[in-house]
Short mmCIF file of C-alpha atoms and ligand atoms in Angstrom, two decimals:
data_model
loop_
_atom_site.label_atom_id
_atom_site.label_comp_id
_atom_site.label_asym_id
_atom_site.label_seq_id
_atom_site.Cartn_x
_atom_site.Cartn_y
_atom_site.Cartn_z
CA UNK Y 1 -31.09 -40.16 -13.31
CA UNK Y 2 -31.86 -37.16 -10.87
CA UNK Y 3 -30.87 -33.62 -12.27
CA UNK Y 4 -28.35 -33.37 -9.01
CA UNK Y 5 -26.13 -36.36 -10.11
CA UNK Y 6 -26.15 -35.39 -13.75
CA UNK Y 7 -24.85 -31.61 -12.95
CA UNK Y 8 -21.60 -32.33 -12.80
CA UNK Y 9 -18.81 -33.66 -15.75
CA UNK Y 10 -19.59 -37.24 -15.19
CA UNK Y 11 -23.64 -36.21 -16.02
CA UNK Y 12 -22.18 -34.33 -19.49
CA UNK Y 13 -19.97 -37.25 -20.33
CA UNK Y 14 -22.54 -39.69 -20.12
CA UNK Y 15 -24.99 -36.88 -22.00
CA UNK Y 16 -22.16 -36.10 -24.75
CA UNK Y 17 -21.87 -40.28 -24.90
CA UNK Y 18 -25.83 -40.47 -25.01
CA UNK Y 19 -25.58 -38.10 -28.40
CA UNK Y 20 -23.83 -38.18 -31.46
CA UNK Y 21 -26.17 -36.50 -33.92
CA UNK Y 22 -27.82 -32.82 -33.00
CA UNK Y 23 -31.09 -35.38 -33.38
CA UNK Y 24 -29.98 -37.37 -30.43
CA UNK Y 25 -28.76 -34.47 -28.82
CA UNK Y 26 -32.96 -33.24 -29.10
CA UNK Y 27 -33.78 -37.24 -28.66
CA UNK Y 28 -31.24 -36.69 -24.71
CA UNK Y 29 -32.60 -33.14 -23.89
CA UNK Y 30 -36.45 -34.03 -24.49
CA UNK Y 31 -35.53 -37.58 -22.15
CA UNK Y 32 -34.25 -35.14 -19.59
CA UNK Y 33 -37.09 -32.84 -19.81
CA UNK Y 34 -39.71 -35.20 -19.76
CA UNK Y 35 -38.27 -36.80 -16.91
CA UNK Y 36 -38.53 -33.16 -15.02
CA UNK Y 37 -42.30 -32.87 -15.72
CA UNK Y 38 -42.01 -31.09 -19.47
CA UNK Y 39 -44.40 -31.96 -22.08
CA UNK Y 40 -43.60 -31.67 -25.73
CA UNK Y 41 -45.62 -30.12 -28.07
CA UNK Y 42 -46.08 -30.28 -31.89
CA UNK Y 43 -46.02 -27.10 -34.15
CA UNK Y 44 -49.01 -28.43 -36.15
CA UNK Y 45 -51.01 -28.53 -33.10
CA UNK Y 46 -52.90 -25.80 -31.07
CA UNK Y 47 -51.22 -24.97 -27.92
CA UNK Y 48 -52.62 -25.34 -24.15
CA UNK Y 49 -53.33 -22.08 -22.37
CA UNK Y 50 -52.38 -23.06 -19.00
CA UNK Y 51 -48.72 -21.96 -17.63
CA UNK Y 52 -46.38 -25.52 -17.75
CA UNK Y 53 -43.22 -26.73 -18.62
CA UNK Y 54 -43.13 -27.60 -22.71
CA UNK Y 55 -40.64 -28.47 -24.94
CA UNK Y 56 -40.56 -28.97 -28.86
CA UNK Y 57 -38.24 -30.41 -31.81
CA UNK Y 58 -37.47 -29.18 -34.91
CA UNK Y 59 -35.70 -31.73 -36.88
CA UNK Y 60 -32.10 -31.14 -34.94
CA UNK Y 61 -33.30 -28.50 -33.11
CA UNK Y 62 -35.23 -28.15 -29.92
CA UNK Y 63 -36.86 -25.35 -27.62
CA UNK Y 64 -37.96 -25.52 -24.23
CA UNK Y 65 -39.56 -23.18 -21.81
CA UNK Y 66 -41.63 -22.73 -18.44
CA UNK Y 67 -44.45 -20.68 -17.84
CA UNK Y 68 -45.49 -21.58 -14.37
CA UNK Y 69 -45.89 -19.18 -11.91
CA UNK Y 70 -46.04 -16.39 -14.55
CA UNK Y 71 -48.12 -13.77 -15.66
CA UNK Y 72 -48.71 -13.84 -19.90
CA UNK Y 73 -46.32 -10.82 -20.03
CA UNK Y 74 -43.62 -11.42 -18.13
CA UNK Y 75 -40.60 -11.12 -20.05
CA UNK Y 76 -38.27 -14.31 -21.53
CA UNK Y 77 -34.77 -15.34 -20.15
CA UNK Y 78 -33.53 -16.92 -23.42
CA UNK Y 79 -29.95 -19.53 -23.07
CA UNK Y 80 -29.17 -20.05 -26.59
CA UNK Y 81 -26.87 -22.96 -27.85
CA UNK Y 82 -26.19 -25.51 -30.98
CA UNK Y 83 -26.74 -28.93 -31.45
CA UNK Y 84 -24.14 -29.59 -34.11
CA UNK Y 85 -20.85 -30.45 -33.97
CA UNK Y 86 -18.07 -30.69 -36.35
CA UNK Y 87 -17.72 -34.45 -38.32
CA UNK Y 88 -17.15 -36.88 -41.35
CA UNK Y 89 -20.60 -37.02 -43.02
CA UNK Y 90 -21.94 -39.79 -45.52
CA UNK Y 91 -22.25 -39.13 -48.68
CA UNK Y 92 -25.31 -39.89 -51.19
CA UNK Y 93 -23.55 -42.48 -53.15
CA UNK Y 94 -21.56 -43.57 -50.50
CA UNK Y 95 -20.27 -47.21 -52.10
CA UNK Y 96 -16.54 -46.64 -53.04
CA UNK Y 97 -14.16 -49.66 -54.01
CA UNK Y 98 -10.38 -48.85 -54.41
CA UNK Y 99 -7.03 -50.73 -54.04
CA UNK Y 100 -8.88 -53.88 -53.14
CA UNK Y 101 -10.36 -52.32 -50.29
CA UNK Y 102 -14.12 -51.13 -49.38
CA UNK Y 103 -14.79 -47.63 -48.80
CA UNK Y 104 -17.64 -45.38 -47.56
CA UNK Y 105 -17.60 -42.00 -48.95
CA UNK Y 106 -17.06 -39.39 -46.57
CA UNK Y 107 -16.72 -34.96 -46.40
CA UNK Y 108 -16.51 -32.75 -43.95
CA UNK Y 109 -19.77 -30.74 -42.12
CA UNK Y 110 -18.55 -28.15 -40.79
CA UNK Y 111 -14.76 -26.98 -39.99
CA UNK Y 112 -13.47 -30.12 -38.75
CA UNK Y 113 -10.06 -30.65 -38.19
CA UNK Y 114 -9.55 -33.11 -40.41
CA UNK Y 115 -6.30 -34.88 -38.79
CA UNK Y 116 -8.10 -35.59 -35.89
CA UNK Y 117 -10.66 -38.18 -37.32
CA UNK Y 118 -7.98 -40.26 -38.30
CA UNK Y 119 -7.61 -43.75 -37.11
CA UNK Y 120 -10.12 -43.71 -35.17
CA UNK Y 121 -12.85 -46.26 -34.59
CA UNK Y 122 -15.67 -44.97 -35.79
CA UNK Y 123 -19.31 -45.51 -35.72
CA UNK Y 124 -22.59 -44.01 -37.60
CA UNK Y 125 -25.89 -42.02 -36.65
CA UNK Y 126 -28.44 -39.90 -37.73
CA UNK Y 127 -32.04 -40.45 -39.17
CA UNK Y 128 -33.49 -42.15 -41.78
CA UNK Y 129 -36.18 -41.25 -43.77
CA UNK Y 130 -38.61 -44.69 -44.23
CA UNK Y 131 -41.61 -45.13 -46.58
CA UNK Y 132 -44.54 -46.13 -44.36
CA UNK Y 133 -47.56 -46.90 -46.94
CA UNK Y 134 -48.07 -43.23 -48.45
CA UNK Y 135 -46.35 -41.48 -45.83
CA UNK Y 136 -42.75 -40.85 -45.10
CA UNK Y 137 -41.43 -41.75 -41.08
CA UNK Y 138 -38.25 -40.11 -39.52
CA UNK Y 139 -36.39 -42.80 -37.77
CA UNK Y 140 -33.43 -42.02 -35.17
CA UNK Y 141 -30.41 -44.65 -35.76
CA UNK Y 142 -27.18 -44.82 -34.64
CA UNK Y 143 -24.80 -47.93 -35.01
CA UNK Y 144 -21.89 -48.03 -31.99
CA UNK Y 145 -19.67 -51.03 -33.75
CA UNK Y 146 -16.77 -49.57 -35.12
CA UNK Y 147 -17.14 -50.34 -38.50
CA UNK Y 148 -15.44 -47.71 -40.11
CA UNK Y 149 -11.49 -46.05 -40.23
CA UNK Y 150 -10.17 -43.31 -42.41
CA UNK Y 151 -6.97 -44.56 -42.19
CA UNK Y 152 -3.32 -42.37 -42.11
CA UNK Y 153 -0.58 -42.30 -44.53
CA UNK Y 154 2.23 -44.06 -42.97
CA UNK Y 155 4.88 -41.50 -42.39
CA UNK Y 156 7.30 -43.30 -44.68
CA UNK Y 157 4.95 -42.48 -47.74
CA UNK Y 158 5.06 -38.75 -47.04
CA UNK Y 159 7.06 -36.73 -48.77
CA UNK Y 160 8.95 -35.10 -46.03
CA UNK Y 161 7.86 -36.85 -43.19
CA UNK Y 162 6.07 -33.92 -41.69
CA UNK Y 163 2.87 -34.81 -42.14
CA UNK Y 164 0.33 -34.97 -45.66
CA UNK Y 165 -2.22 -32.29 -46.64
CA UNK Y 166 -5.11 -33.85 -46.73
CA UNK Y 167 -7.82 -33.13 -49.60
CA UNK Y 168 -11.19 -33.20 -48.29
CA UNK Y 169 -12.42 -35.63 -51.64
CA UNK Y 170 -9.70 -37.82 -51.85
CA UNK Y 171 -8.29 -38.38 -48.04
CA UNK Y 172 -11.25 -38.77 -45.96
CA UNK Y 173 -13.45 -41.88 -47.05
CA UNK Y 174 -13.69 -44.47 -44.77
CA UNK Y 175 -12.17 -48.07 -44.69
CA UNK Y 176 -15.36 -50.91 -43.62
CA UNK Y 177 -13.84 -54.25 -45.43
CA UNK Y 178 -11.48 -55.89 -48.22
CA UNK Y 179 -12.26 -57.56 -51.46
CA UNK Y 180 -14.07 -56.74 -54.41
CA UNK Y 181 -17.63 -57.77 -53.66
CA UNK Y 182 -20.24 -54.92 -54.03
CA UNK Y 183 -21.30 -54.33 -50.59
CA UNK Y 184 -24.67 -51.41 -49.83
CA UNK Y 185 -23.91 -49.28 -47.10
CA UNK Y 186 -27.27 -47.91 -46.69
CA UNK Y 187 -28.50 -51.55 -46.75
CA UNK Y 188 -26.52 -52.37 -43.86
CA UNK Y 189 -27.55 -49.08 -41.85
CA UNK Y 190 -31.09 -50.04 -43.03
CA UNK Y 191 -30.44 -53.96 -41.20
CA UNK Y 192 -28.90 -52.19 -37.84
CA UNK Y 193 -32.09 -49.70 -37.94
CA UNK Y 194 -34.25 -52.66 -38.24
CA UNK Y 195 -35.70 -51.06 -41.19
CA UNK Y 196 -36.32 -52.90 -45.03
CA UNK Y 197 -33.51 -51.72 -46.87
CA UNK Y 198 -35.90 -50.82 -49.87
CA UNK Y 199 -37.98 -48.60 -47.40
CA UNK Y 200 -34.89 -45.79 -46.88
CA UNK Y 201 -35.87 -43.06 -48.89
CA UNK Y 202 -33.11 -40.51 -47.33
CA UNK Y 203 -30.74 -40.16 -44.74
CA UNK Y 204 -28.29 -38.02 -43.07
CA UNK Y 205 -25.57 -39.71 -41.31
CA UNK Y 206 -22.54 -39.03 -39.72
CA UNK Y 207 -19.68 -40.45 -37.77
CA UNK Y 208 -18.35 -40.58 -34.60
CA UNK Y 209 -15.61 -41.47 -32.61
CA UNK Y 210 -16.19 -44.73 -30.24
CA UNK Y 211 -13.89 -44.15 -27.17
CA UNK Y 212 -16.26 -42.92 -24.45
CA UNK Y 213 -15.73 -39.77 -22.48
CA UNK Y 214 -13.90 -39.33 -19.35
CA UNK Y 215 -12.09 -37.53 -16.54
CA UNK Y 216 -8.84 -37.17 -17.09
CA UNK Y 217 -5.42 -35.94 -15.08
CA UNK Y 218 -4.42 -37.27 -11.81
CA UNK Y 219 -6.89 -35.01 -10.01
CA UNK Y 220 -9.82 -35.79 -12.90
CA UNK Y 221 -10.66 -32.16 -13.26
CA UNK Y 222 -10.94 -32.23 -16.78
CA UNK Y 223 -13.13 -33.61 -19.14
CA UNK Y 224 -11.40 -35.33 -22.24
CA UNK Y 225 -14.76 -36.22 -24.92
CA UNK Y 226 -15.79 -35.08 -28.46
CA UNK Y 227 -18.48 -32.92 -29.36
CA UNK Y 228 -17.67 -30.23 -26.10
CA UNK Y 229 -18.52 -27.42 -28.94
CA UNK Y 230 -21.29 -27.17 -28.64
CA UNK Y 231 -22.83 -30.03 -26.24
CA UNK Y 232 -21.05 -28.24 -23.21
CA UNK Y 233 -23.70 -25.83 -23.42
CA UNK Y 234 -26.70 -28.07 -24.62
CA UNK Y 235 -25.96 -29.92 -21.20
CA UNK Y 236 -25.68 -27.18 -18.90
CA UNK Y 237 -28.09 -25.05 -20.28
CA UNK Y 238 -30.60 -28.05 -19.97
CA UNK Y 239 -29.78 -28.27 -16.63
CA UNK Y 240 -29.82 -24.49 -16.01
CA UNK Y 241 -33.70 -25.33 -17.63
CA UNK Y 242 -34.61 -27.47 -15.34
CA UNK Y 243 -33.13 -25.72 -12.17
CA UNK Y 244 -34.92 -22.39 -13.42
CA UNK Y 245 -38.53 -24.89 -14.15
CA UNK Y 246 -38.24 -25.52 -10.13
CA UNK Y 247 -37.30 -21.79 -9.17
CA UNK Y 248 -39.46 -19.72 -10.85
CA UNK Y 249 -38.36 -15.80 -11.06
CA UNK Y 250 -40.60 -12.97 -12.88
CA UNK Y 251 -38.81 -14.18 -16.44
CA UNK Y 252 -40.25 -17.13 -18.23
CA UNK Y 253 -36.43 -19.15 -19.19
CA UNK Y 254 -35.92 -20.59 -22.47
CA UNK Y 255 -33.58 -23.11 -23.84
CA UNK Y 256 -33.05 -22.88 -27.89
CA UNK Y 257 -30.81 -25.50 -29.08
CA UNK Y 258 -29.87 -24.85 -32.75
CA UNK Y 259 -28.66 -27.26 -35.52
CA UNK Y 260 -26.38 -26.13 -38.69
CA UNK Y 261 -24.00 -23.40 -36.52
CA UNK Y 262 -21.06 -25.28 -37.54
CA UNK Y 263 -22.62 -24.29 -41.34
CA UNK Y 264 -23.83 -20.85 -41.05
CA UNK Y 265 -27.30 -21.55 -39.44
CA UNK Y 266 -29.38 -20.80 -42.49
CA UNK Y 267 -31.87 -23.52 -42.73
CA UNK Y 268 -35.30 -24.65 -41.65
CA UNK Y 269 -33.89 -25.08 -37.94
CA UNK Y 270 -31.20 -22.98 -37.42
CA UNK Y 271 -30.49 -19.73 -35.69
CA UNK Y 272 -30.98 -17.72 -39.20
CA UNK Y 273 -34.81 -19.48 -39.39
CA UNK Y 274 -38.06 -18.10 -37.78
CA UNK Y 275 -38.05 -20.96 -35.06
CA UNK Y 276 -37.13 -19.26 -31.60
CA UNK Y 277 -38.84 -15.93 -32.80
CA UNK Y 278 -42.72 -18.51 -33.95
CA UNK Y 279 -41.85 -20.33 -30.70
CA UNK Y 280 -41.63 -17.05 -28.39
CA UNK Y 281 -45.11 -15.40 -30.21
CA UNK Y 282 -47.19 -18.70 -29.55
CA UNK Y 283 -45.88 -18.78 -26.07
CA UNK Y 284 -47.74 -15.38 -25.41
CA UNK Y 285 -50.22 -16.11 -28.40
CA UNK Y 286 -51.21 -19.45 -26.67
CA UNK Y 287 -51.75 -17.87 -23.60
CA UNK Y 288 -54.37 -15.27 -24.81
CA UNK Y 289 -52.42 -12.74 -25.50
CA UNK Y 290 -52.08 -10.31 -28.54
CA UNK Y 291 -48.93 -9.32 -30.95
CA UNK Y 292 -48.80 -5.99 -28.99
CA UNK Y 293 -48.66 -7.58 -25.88
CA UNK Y 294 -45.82 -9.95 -27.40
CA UNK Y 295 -43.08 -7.06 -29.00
CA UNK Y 296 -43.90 -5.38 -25.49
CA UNK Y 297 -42.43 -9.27 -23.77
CA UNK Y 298 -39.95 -9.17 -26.13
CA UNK Y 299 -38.75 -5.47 -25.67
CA UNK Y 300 -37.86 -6.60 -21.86
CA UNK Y 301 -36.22 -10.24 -22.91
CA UNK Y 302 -32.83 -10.76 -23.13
CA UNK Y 303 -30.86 -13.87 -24.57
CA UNK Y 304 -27.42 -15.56 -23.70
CA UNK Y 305 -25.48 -17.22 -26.64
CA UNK Y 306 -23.65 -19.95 -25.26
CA UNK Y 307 -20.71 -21.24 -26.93
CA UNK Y 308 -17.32 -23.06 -25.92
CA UNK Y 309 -14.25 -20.09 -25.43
CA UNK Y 310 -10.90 -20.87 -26.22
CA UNK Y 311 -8.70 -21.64 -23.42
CA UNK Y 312 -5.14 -20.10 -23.13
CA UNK Y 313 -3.39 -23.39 -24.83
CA UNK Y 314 -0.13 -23.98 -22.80
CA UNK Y 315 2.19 -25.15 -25.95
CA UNK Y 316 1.00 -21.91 -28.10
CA UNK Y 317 0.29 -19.39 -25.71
CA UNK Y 318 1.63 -16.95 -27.95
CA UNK Y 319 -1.91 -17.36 -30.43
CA UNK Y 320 -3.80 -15.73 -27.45
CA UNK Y 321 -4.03 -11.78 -26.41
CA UNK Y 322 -2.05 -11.41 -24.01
CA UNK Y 323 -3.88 -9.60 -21.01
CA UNK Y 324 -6.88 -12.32 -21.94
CA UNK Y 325 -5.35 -15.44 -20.76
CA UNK Y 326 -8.44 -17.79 -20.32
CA UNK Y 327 -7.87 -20.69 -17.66
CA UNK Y 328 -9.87 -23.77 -17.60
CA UNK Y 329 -11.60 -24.64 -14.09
CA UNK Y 330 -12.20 -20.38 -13.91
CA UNK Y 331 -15.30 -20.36 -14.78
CA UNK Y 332 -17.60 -19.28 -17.58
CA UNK Y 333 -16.53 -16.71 -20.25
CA UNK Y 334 -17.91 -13.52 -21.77
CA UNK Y 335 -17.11 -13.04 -24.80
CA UNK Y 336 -16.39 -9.83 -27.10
CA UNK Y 337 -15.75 -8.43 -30.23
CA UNK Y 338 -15.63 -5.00 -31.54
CA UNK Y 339 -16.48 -6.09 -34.81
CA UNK Y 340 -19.72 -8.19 -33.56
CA UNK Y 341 -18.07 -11.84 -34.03
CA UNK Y 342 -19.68 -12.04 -30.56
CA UNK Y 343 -23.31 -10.05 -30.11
CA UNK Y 344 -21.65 -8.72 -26.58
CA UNK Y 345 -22.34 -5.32 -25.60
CA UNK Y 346 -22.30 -3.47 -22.46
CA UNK Y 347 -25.86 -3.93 -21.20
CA UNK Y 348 -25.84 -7.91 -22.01
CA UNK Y 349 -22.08 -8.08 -20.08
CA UNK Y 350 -23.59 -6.38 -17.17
CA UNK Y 351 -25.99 -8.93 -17.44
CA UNK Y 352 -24.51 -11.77 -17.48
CA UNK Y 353 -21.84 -10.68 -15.17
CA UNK Y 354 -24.26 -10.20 -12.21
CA UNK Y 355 -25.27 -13.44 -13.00
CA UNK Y 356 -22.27 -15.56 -12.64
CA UNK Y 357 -21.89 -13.14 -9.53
CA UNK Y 358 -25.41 -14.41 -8.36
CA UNK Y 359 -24.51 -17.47 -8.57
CA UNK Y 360 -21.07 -17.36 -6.89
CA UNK Y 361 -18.90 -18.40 -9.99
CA UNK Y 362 -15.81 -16.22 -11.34
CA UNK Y 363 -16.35 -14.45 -14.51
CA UNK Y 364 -13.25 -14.51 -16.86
CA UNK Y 365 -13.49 -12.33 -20.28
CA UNK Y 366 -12.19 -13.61 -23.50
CA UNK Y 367 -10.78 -11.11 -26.92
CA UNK Y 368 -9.88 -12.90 -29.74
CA UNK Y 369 -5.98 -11.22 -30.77
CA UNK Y 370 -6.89 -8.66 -33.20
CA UNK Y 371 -4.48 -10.06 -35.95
CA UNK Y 372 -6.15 -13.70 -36.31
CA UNK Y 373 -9.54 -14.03 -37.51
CA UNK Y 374 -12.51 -14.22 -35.08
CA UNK Y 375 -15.13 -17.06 -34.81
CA UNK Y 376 -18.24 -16.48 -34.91
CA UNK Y 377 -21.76 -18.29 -32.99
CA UNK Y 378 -25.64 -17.89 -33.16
CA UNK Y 379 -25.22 -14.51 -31.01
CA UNK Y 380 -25.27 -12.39 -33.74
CA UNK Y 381 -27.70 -13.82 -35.95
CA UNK Y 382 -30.15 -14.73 -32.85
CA UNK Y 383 -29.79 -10.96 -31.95
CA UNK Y 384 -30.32 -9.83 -35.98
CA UNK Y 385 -33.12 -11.55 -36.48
CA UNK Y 386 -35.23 -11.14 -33.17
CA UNK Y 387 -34.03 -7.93 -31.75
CA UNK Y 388 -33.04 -9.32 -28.40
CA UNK Y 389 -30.26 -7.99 -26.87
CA UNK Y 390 -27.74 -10.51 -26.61
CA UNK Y 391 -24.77 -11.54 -24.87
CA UNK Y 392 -22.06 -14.10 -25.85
CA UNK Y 393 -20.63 -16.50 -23.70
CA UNK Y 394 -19.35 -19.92 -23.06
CA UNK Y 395 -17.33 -22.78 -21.08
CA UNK Y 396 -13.30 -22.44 -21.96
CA UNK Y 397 -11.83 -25.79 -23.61
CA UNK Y 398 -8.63 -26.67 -25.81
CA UNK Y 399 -8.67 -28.19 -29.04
CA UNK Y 400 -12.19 -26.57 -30.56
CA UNK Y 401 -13.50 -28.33 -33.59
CA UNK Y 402 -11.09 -31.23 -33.00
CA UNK Y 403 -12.75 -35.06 -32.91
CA UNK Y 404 -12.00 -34.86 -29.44
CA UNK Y 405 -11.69 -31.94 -26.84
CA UNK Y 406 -10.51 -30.71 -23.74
CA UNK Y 407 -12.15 -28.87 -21.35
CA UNK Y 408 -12.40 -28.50 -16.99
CA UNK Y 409 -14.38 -30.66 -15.06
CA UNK Y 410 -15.44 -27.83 -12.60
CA UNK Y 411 -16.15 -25.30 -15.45
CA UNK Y 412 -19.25 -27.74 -15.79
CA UNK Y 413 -21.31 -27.04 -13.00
CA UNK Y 414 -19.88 -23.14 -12.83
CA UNK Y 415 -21.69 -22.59 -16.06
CA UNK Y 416 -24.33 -24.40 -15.39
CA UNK Y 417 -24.78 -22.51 -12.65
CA UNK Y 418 -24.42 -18.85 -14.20
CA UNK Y 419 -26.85 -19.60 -17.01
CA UNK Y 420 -29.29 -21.24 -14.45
CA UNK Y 421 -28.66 -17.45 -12.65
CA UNK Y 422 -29.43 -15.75 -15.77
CA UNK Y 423 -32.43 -17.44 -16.22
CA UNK Y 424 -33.90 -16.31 -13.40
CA UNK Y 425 -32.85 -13.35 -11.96
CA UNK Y 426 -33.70 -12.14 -8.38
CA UNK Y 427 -34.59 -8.60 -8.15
ZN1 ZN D 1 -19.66 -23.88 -31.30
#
């Protein structure tokens, strides 16, 4: 599909659709990039000298980058996002019998809000780990039957008819058949991934929900699909990639897609590891040139957290500041926080505000009300850990963390746009 048709909301619905793991999210973005003349690379190799387009995955993470047309020094253009969203998870033992029914044990990654994944039909992905001989093989699978419900408490067994609390151990496993025979629910992801049951060695899988994405409202201007936070941004900063890749500045744009956000980013892959800070050093390494020559790049860099903002919700519009009223279809949002939820300052705001003025988009600015607690994103870890400065920002949507969310159809190509802007700045 050319990059034109897929910058717009139909191009992230059919993206978010195309990826309900952060490893198919890496699996879409490296299809995407290789399509646009990227080549991946491997960490365990040596890398080329020459100036290209290159990508590479890290388990649910990915980084990409551009070098052509530019000098081994010139500074990096970073757009920063996560891979991860919210969801019901499976667990290690996962074959649960009770009241004559079959379950799948399921918790929480993340801070889902847990009412939304009920009664839903819901479907599985992830990887599997396989034995191959004496090695071990990573093996993408994802099943789209719905073959599993966490099913509600009617209303009339509640206790006061306003609704259950639900415990995350007890409320959440999933309903995939009746009767008492021992079924193996690895065995049967095993079958659908084509795979000897015997072979799976280990496996992270999730769920998610089966209605596809769509425009909605009479005028289809917004964009009803799960997984928004934080694939809004892992689809327009891909595209902001790719339209930076054919419009080379003086900055050499990056795209560094993180997993584990939702979890606190401390892991092989996430923002909290040494994978965007390794990737940036080789890029200059590979190229010839030294580590002096690389804190001198990195002194001039500067890196955009995007993240989805919370839109002004119309039915609690108290929960917002009130001077900060964030609309959807007005464009991308800085964010800030006196108390570095966000890594916004001044110098990344100015930033990123010439940007979206570059490229011809409205700039709205979001504060969190001082008495509820703030969010937090990769921003201020990405900026902790590499010294960049950073900026926060995002696409505005309802419903954040929910199994499905809300956001504006036009907001897609606007931020697209300002973080394809930021990544390559005219002088
Ligand atoms: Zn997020």
């Amino acid at each position: 599909m050319p990059s034109t048709t897929w910058a717009d909301a139909q191009g992230l619905c059919t993206f978010v659709d195309a990826s309900p793991s952060p490893f198919h999210v890496c699996a879409t973005v490296s299809m995407l990039l290789t399509g646009n003349g990227f080549t991946e690379l491997h960490e365990t190799d040596s890398w080329p000298g020459e100036p290209g387009r290159y990508f590479l995955v890290r388990g649910g993470s990915l980084i990409g980058w551009s070098t052509e047309g530019l000098g081994r020094t010139a500074p990096f253009r970073i757009v920063g996002g996560h891979t991860d969203s919210p969801n019901l998870r499976v667990k290690q033992h996962p074959d649960l019998s009770s009241a004559g029914w079959q379950l799948v044990g399921l918790e929480p990654y993340g801070g889902a809000w847990l009412n939304s994944w009920l009664d839903r039909d819901l479907g599985i992905s992830g990887r599997l780990s396989v034995r191959a001989g004496n090695a071990v093989e990573e093996k993408l699978v994802r099943v789209d039957e719905p073959i599993l419900r966490v099913p509600q408490l009617a209303i009339h067994l509640s206790e006061d008819r306003k609704g259950v609390h639900l415990d995350p151990q007890r409320h959440l496993n999933g309903v995939w058949g009746v009767g008492s025979e021992r079924r193996s629910f690895i065995d049967f992801v095993a079958d659908r991934a084509e795979v000897p049951a015997d072979a799976v060695l280990g496996w992270e899988l999730m769920t998610h929900d089966l209605a596809p994405s769509a425009l909605v409202g009479t005028e289809q201007d917004l964009v009803s699909a799960p997984r928004l936070d934080n694939q809004g941004t892992c689809y327009a900063g891909t595209q902001a990639l790719l339209a930076a890749a054919e419009n080379p500045g003086d900055r050499v744009p990056v795209l560094a897609l993180f997993d584990h956000e939702e979890v606190g980013s401390m892991s092989d892959r996430g923002a909290f590891s040494d994978l965007l800070s390794t990737v940036l050093e080789r890029i200059v390494l590979g190229r010839g040139g030294g580590r002096e020559e690389f804190l001198q790049t990195m002194a001039g860099s500067i890196c955009a957290s995007g993240d989805m903002a919370h839109a002004t919700h119309p039915n609690y519009p108290e929960r917002h500041e009130p001077a900060h009223h964030i609309a959807v279809n007005g464009g991308p949002v800085l964010k800030v926080n006196q108390n570095l939820r966000y890594a916004t300052d001044s110098a990344g705001a100015g930033a990123f505000a010439l940007a979206c003025d570059q490229a011809g988009v409205p700039l709205q600015r979001y504060v969190h009300r001082a008495d509820l607690p703030c969010g937090s994103t990769i921003g201020p870890i990405t900026a902790s850990r590499t010294g960049l400065s950073t900026v926060d920002v995002g696409a505005a949507q309802l419903g954040m963390h929910s199994s499905r969310e809300l956001m504006g159809a036009r907001d897609v190509r606007a931020y697209s746009d300002a973080l394809a802007a930021f990544l390559t700045p005219t002088a």
